[in-house]
Coordinates of C-alpha atoms and ligand atoms in Angstrom, one line a residue:
M1 CA 0.0 -0.2 0.0
R2 CA 1.3 3.6 -1.2
H3 CA 0.5 6.9 -0.1
F4 CA 1.1 10.0 -1.9
L5 CA 1.9 12.9 0.5
K6 CA 4.7 14.5 -1.2
V7 CA 6.0 14.5 -4.6
T8 CA 9.1 12.1 -3.7
D9 CA 6.7 9.4 -2.8
L10 CA 6.9 8.5 -6.5
A11 CA 10.9 7.7 -7.2
P12 CA 11.9 10.0 -10.0
G13 CA 11.2 7.4 -12.9
E14 CA 8.0 6.7 -11.6
L15 CA 7.3 10.3 -11.9
L16 CA 8.2 10.6 -15.2
A17 CA 6.4 7.5 -16.5
L18 CA 3.2 8.7 -14.8
V19 CA 3.5 11.9 -16.7
A20 CA 4.3 10.3 -20.0
D21 CA 1.3 8.0 -19.2
A22 CA -1.1 10.8 -18.3
V23 CA -0.3 12.4 -21.9
A24 CA -0.7 8.7 -23.6
N25 CA -3.7 7.6 -21.8
K26 CA -6.0 11.2 -22.1
G27 CA -9.4 10.9 -22.2
E28 CA -9.1 7.1 -21.6
E29 CA -12.2 5.2 -19.4
S30 CA -11.8 1.9 -17.9
D31 CA -13.4 0.0 -14.8
V32 CA -10.0 -0.5 -12.9
L33 CA -11.5 1.1 -9.9
A34 CA -14.7 -1.0 -10.1
G35 CA -16.1 -1.3 -6.6
R36 CA -13.8 1.1 -5.0
N37 CA -14.6 4.1 -3.2
L38 CA -12.4 7.5 -3.0
G39 CA -13.0 9.2 0.1
M40 CA -12.3 13.2 0.0
I41 CA -11.8 15.1 3.3
F42 CA -11.4 18.7 2.8
S43 CA -11.2 21.3 5.2
K44 CA -10.4 24.2 2.7
P45 CA -12.4 25.1 -0.5
S46 CA -11.4 23.6 -3.9
T47 CA -12.8 23.9 -7.5
R48 CA -10.0 21.8 -9.5
T49 CA -8.9 19.1 -6.9
R50 CA -12.1 18.1 -5.7
V51 CA -13.9 17.7 -9.0
S52 CA -10.9 16.6 -10.9
F53 CA -10.5 13.7 -8.6
T54 CA -14.1 13.2 -8.7
Q55 CA -14.2 12.9 -12.3
A56 CA -10.9 10.8 -12.3
A57 CA -12.4 8.3 -10.1
Y58 CA -15.7 7.9 -12.0
D59 CA -13.5 7.6 -15.4
L60 CA -11.9 4.7 -13.7
G61 CA -15.3 3.0 -12.8
G62 CA -14.9 4.0 -9.1
H63 CA -17.2 5.9 -6.6
V64 CA -16.5 9.0 -4.5
T65 CA -17.7 10.2 -1.1
F66 CA -16.9 13.6 -0.3
I67 CA -16.8 14.9 3.4
S68 CA -16.2 18.2 4.6
E69 CA -13.8 18.0 7.8
S70 CA -15.9 20.4 9.7
E71 CA -18.9 17.5 9.4
L72 CA -16.3 14.6 10.9
Q73 CA -16.2 14.2 14.5
L74 CA -12.7 15.3 14.4
G75 CA -13.8 18.7 15.2
R76 CA -15.3 17.6 18.5
G77 CA -11.9 15.9 19.8
E78 CA -11.9 12.4 17.9
T79 CA -8.2 11.8 17.0
I80 CA -6.7 11.7 13.5
E81 CA -5.6 8.1 14.3
D82 CA -9.1 6.8 15.2
T83 CA -10.8 8.6 12.2
A84 CA -8.2 7.1 9.8
R85 CA -8.7 3.5 11.3
V86 CA -12.5 3.7 10.9
L87 CA -12.4 5.4 7.4
S88 CA -10.1 2.8 6.5
A89 CA -12.7 0.0 6.9
Y90 CA -15.3 1.8 4.8
L91 CA -13.2 3.3 2.0
D92 CA -10.4 2.2 -0.6
G93 CA -8.4 5.2 -0.7
V94 CA -8.8 9.0 0.4
V95 CA -7.8 12.2 -0.7
I96 CA -7.2 14.9 2.1
R97 CA -7.0 19.0 1.9
T98 CA -5.9 20.3 5.2
F99 CA -3.6 22.6 6.7
R100 CA -0.9 20.7 8.7
Q101 CA 1.3 18.4 6.5
E102 CA 1.9 16.6 9.7
D103 CA -1.8 15.9 9.8
V104 CA -1.8 14.4 6.6
E105 CA 0.9 12.1 7.7
R106 CA -0.5 11.1 10.8
F107 CA -3.6 10.0 8.9
A108 CA -1.5 8.1 6.6
A109 CA 0.4 6.5 9.2
A110 CA -2.7 4.9 11.1
A111 CA -4.6 4.1 7.9
S112 CA -4.7 0.9 5.9
I113 CA -5.8 2.5 2.5
P114 CA -3.7 4.9 0.4
V115 CA -3.6 8.4 1.4
I116 CA -3.1 11.4 -1.2
N117 CA -2.2 14.8 -0.1
G118 CA -4.8 17.1 -1.9
L119 CA -2.9 20.3 -0.5
T120 CA -1.5 21.5 2.8
D121 CA 0.4 24.7 3.8
Q122 CA 3.6 22.9 2.9
R123 CA 2.9 21.0 -0.2
H124 CA 0.4 20.4 -3.2
P125 CA 1.9 17.5 -4.9
C126 CA -1.0 16.9 -7.3
Q127 CA -0.7 19.8 -8.7
A128 CA 3.0 19.2 -9.6
L129 CA 2.1 16.1 -11.3
A130 CA -0.2 18.1 -13.7
D131 CA 2.5 20.9 -13.7
L132 CA 4.9 18.4 -15.2
M133 CA 2.8 16.9 -17.5
T134 CA 1.8 20.2 -19.1
I135 CA 5.4 21.2 -19.6
Y136 CA 6.1 17.9 -21.1
E137 CA 3.3 18.3 -23.5
H138 CA 4.9 21.7 -24.4
S139 CA 8.7 20.7 -24.7
G140 CA 8.9 16.9 -25.2
D141 CA 11.8 16.8 -23.0
L142 CA 11.8 18.0 -19.5
S143 CA 15.6 18.0 -19.3
Q144 CA 15.8 20.8 -21.7
V145 CA 13.6 23.2 -19.9
K146 CA 14.1 26.2 -17.6
V147 CA 10.7 27.0 -15.5
V148 CA 10.8 30.1 -13.4
Y149 CA 8.3 30.3 -10.3
L150 CA 7.6 34.1 -9.3
G151 CA 6.0 35.2 -6.1
D152 CA 5.1 33.7 -2.8
G153 CA 7.4 30.8 -1.7
N154 CA 4.3 28.8 -0.9
N155 CA 3.1 25.0 -1.0
V156 CA 2.7 25.1 -4.9
A157 CA 6.3 26.8 -5.1
V158 CA 7.8 23.8 -3.0
S159 CA 6.1 20.9 -4.8
L160 CA 6.9 22.7 -8.3
M161 CA 10.5 23.1 -7.3
I162 CA 11.0 19.5 -6.1
A163 CA 9.2 17.9 -9.0
A164 CA 11.4 19.8 -11.3
A165 CA 14.4 18.8 -9.5
A166 CA 13.3 15.3 -9.6
A167 CA 12.5 15.6 -13.3
G168 CA 16.0 17.0 -14.0
M169 CA 14.6 20.4 -15.4
Q170 CA 16.2 23.8 -14.7
V171 CA 14.1 25.5 -11.8
T172 CA 14.5 28.9 -10.6
V173 CA 12.3 30.1 -7.6
C174 CA 12.2 33.8 -7.5
T175 CA 10.7 35.6 -4.5
P176 CA 11.2 38.4 -2.2
P177 CA 14.0 37.6 0.4
S178 CA 11.6 37.2 3.2
L179 CA 9.2 34.9 1.1
A180 CA 11.5 32.5 0.0
V181 CA 10.7 28.8 0.1
P182 CA 11.9 27.1 3.4
D183 CA 15.3 25.6 3.6
W184 CA 14.1 22.2 4.0
A185 CA 12.4 22.3 0.7
L186 CA 15.2 23.5 -1.2
A187 CA 17.5 21.0 0.6
E188 CA 14.9 18.2 -0.9
A189 CA 15.3 19.6 -4.2
Q190 CA 19.3 20.2 -4.3
A191 CA 19.4 16.4 -3.1
L192 CA 17.4 15.2 -6.2
A193 CA 19.1 17.7 -8.3
A194 CA 22.4 16.2 -7.6
E195 CA 20.9 12.7 -9.0
S196 CA 19.0 14.0 -11.8
G197 CA 21.3 16.7 -13.3
A198 CA 18.7 19.6 -12.6
R199 CA 19.8 22.9 -11.8
V200 CA 17.9 24.7 -8.9
Q201 CA 18.2 28.2 -8.0
V202 CA 16.8 30.9 -5.8
E203 CA 16.7 34.4 -7.2
T204 CA 15.0 37.7 -5.9
D205 CA 15.1 40.0 -9.1
P206 CA 12.6 39.1 -11.4
P207 CA 14.0 40.4 -14.5
T208 CA 17.3 38.4 -13.8
A209 CA 15.2 35.2 -13.1
V210 CA 13.2 35.3 -16.0
A211 CA 16.1 35.6 -18.8
G212 CA 16.0 32.8 -20.8
A213 CA 13.0 31.2 -19.4
D214 CA 10.6 28.6 -21.3
F215 CA 7.8 28.7 -18.7
L216 CA 6.9 31.2 -16.1
Y217 CA 4.6 30.3 -13.4
T218 CA 2.9 32.0 -10.6
D219 CA 0.4 31.5 -7.9
V220 CA -1.7 33.4 -5.4
W221 CA 0.3 35.8 -3.0
F222 CA -2.1 34.8 -0.2
S223 CA -2.7 31.3 0.4
M224 CA -5.7 29.9 2.0
G225 CA -5.8 30.4 5.8
Q226 CA -3.0 33.2 5.5
E227 CA -3.4 36.6 6.8
V228 CA -4.0 39.3 4.0
T229 CA -1.5 42.3 4.6
P230 CA -0.7 45.2 2.7
R231 CA 2.9 44.7 3.8
K232 CA 3.2 41.3 1.7
R233 CA 1.2 43.0 -1.2
E234 CA 3.8 45.7 -1.5
Q235 CA 6.6 43.2 -1.3
L236 CA 5.1 41.2 -4.1
E237 CA 4.2 43.8 -6.5
P238 CA 7.4 43.5 -8.7
Y239 CA 7.0 39.8 -9.2
R240 CA 3.7 40.0 -11.0
I241 CA 3.5 38.4 -14.3
D242 CA 2.6 41.0 -17.0
T243 CA 3.5 41.7 -20.7
G244 CA 6.6 43.4 -19.6
L245 CA 8.1 40.8 -17.5
L246 CA 6.8 38.2 -20.1
E247 CA 8.9 40.1 -22.8
A248 CA 11.9 40.0 -20.6
A249 CA 11.8 35.9 -20.8
G250 CA 12.4 33.5 -23.4
E251 CA 11.0 34.4 -26.9
N252 CA 8.5 31.4 -26.9
C253 CA 8.1 31.4 -23.1
K254 CA 4.6 29.9 -22.0
V255 CA 2.8 31.0 -18.8
M256 CA 1.4 28.9 -16.0
H257 CA -0.8 29.3 -13.2
C258 CA -2.3 26.5 -10.7
L259 CA -5.5 28.6 -10.1
P260 CA -7.6 30.1 -8.6
A261 CA -5.7 33.4 -9.9
H262 CA -6.1 36.9 -8.7
R263 CA -6.3 38.7 -11.9
G264 CA -4.5 41.8 -11.5
E265 CA -2.4 40.7 -8.5
E266 CA 0.1 38.0 -9.3
I267 CA -0.7 37.9 -13.0
T268 CA -2.4 40.3 -15.3
G269 CA -5.7 39.1 -16.9
E270 CA -4.0 40.2 -20.4
V271 CA -1.4 37.5 -20.0
M272 CA -3.6 35.1 -18.3
D273 CA -6.1 35.3 -21.3
G274 CA -3.0 35.8 -23.8
P275 CA -1.4 33.6 -26.6
R276 CA 1.3 32.4 -24.2
S277 CA -1.2 31.3 -21.5
I278 CA -1.2 27.5 -21.1
I279 CA -3.1 27.8 -17.8
F280 CA -6.2 26.2 -18.6
Q281 CA -4.8 23.5 -20.2
Q282 CA -2.8 23.0 -17.1
A283 CA -6.1 22.9 -15.1
E284 CA -7.3 20.1 -17.3
N285 CA -4.4 18.0 -16.6
R286 CA -5.1 17.9 -13.2
L287 CA -7.9 15.1 -14.4
H288 CA -5.5 13.2 -16.5
A289 CA -2.3 13.1 -14.1
Q290 CA -4.6 12.2 -11.1
K291 CA -6.2 9.3 -13.2
E292 CA -2.7 7.8 -13.6
L293 CA -2.1 8.5 -9.9
L294 CA -5.3 6.8 -8.5
K295 CA -4.4 3.7 -11.0
R296 CA -1.2 3.3 -9.4
L297 CA -2.5 3.9 -5.8
M298 CA -6.0 2.0 -5.9
A299 CA -6.5 -0.5 -8.8
D300 CA -6.1 -4.1 -8.3
G301 CA -2.7 -5.5 -7.7
Q302 CA -1.1 -1.9 -7.1
G303 CA 0.9 -1.0 -4.1
Ligands
CP1 N1 -5.2 24.4 -8.2 C1 -5.8 23.9 -7.4 O1 -5.6 23.0 -6.4 O2 -6.9 24.3 -7.4 P1 -8.3 24.4 -6.3 O3 -8.2 24.9 -5.2 O4 -9.5 24.8 -7.0 O5 -8.4 23.0 -6.0
NVA2 N1 -1.0 28.5 -2.7 C1 -2.4 28.1 -2.7 C2 -3.1 27.1 -3.7 C3 -4.0 27.1 -4.1 C4 -4.5 25.7 -5.3 C5 -3.1 28.2 -1.4 O1 -2.4 27.3 -0.7 O2 -4.2 28.6 -1.1

């Protein structure tokens, strides 16, 4: 039995194979999850993760049970471990979206079914699968690609950086100094890069960072659960992806965003809707990549 709590729960070779299969099997329907029920426990809102996992399970012949965390006895003091043991008897897998990475890890340690991290404050590994898939579709060779993330050094930045490092890419994370990705995340990425030949860089100056980029990537400046402060907004102003910054990047540079976007904040509407944007293809790819993940974790004979 396997979990997917962080990108490195798949070995680099498995990650690359999943990406290639997600492209090859787009639109495929099967019954490999027939009779299986995927639970989804969410304590934060979601449009893409919730609906793409639901559809992915249906496309594979499975069922889905959605549970808002606020409706569980967890909120009344039942432990994560007791909840995990009980739900393991009913379900065949579970996607959890919550705040603390530690809580997902505790759930997985007590569960006897596969547990998938649907986003925590620290990581968003399922997003990174769709990100690699989208970059692969546009490049055909991940090892030849430079991707530059601009903005807040958050969960999405962390998982993108780690996935890119595992895949042998050139990745630059460009943030204000006080909003950099955490040291533990950088260390994880650098360890992977030493094996894969990837190049991992941190940068604080956007025009320097984007030079020669094939892909620019950004995410919201204020993640779910974070306090919105004028100070942070002011710090992040120079990191907005607009036509000027895009001009400073590579000639054929494409633009990515995990969504939801705050148009006019981390990215302009003009860039989002412009010819370089592959943002909505990226969102669609959540479905294709997660189908491959569910097959590997929940289908017969897997894990
Ligand atoms: N990108 C992403 O995870 O979107 P949702 O918050 O809508 O699931
Ligand atoms: N960093 C964002 C990602 C949303 C998909 C958040 O955590 O709110």
